[in-house]
mmCIF file of C-alpha atoms in Angstrom:
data_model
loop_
_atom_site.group_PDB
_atom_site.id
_atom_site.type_symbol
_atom_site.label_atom_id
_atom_site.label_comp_id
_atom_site.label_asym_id
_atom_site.label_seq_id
_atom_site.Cartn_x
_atom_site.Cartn_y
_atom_site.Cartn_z
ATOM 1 C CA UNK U 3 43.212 80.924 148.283
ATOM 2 C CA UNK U 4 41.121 83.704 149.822
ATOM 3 C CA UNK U 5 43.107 87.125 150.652
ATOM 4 C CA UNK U 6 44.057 86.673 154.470
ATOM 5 C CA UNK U 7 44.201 89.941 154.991
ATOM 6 C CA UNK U 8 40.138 90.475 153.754
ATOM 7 C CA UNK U 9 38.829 88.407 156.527
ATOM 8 C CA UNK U 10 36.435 90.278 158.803
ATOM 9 C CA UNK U 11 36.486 88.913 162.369
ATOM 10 C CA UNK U 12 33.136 88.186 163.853
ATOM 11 C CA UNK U 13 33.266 86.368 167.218
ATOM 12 C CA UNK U 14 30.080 84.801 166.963
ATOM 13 C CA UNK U 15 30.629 83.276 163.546
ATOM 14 C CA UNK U 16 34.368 81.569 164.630
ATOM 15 C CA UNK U 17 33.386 78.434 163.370
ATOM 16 C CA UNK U 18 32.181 79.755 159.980
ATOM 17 C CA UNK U 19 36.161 81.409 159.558
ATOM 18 C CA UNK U 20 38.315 79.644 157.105
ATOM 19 C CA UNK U 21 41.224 77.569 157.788
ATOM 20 C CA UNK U 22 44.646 77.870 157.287
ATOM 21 C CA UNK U 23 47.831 75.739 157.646
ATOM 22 C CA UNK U 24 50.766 77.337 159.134
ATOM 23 C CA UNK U 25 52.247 77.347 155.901
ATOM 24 C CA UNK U 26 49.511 78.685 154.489
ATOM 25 C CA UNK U 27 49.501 81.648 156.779
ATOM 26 C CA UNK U 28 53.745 82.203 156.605
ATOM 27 C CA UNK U 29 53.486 82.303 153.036
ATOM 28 C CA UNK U 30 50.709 84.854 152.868
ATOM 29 C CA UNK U 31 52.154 87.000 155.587
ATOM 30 C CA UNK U 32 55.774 86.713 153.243
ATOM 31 C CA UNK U 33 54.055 87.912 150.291
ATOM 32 C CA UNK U 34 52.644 90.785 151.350
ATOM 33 C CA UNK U 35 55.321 91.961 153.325
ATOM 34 C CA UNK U 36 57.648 91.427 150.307
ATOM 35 C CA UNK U 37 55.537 92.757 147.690
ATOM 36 C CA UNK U 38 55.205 95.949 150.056
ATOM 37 C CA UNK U 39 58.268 96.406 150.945
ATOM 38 C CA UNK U 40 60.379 95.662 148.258
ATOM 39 C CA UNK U 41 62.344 98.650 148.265
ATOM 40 C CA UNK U 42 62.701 100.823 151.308
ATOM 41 C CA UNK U 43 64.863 103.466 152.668
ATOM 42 C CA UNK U 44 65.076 103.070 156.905
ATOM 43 C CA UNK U 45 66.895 105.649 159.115
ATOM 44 C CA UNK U 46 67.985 104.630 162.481
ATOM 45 C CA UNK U 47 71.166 103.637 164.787
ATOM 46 C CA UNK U 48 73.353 100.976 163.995
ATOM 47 C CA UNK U 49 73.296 98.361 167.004
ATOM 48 C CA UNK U 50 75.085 95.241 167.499
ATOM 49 C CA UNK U 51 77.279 94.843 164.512
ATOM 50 C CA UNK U 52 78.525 91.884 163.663
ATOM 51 C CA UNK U 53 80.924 90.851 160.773
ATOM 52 C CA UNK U 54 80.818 87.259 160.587
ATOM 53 C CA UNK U 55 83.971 84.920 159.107
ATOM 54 C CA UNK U 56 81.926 85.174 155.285
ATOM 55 C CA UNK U 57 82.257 88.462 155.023
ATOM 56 C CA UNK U 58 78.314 89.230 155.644
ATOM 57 C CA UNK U 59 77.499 91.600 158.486
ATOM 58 C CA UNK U 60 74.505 91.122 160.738
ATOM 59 C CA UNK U 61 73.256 94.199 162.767
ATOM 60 C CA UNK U 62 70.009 95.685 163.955
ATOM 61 C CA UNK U 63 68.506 99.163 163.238
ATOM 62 C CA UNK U 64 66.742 101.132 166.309
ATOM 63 C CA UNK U 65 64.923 104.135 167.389
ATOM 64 C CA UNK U 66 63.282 105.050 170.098
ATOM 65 C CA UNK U 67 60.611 102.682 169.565
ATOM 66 C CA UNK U 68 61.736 99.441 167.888
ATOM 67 C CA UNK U 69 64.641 97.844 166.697
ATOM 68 C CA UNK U 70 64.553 96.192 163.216
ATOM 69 C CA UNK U 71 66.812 93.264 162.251
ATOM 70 C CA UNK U 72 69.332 93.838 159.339
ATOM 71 C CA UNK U 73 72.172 92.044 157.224
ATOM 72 C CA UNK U 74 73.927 93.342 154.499
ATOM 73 C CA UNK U 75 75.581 90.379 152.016
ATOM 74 C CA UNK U 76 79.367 90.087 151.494
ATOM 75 C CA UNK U 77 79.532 91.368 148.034
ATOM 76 C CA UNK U 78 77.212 94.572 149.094
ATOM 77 C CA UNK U 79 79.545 95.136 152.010
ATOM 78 C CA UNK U 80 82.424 95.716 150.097
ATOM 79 C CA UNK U 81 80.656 98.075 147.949
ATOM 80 C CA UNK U 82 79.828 99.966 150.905
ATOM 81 C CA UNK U 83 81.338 103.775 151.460
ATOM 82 C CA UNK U 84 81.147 103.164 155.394
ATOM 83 C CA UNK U 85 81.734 100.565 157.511
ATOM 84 C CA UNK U 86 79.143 99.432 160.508
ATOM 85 C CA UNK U 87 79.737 100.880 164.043
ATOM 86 C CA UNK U 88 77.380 100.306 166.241
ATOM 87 C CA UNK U 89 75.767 104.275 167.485
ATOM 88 C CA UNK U 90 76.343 105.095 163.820
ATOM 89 C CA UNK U 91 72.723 106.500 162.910
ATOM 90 C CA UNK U 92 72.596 105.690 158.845
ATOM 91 C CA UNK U 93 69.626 105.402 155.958
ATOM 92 C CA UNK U 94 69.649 101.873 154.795
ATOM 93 C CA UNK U 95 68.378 101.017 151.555
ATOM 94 C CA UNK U 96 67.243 97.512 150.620
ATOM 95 C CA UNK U 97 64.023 95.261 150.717
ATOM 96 C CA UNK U 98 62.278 93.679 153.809
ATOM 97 C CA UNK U 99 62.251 89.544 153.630
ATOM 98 C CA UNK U 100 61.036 87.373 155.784
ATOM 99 C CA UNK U 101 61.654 83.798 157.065
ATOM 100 C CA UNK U 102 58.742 81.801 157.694
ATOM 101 C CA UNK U 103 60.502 78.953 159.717
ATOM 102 C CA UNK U 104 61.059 81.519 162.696
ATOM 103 C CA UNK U 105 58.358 83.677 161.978
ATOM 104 C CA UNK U 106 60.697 86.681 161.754
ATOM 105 C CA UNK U 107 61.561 89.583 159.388
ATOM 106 C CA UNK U 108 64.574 91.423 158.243
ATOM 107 C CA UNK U 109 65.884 94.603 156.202
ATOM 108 C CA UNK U 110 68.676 93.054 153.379
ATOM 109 C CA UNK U 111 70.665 96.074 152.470
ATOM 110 C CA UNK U 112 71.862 97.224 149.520
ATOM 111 C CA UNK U 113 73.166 100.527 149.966
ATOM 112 C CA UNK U 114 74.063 102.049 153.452
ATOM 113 C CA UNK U 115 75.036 105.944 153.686
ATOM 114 C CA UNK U 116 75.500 107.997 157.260
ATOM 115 C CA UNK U 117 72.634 109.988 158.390
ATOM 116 C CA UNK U 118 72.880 113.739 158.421
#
């Protein structure tokens, strides 16, 4: 399969573009993003913190210009030195995944620490 990413857009010459399945697309867009960003550190505020009844919590990261979807697993929570409060401003470690089925993205942390 030809790199996705490589394709030079040329109005004229639509026809002539390759194409791709949906799948095809999701699963290119998922290994980029995860080979890129397989281990990042992201500062912002906590927002909308959520501990569901598994133990997981779901939450959001923001700044003044976006807001990036987050969830930290059960086991990684309880490892954690803080717990998440919404208007806490933290670093986040962990790797960006993606789900293709909703076209969407998320931060899965693995270590948490407060901001300062």
């Amino acid at each position: 399969m030809e790199n996705l990413f490589d394709q030079t857009l040329d109005p004229s010459a639509e026809t002539q573009l390759p194409e791709f399945t949906v799948s095809e697309i999701s699963f290119e867009i998922k290994r980029f993003v995860e080979t890129t960003f397989s281990h990042v550190r992201v500062r912002g505020e906590i927002f909308g913190a959520k501990r569901a009844d598994s133990g997981h919590w779901y939450l959001s990261l923001k700044d003044e210009n976006a807001v990036l979807s987050a969830v930290c697993w059960k086991g990684v929570a309880s490892r954690l030195s803080i717990k998440p409060e919404d208007g806490l401003e933290v670093i986040a470690t962990g790797k960006i995944t993606t789900f293709a089925g909703k076209s969407s993205y998320q931060l899965v942390i693995e270590t948490m620490e407060v901001a300062g």
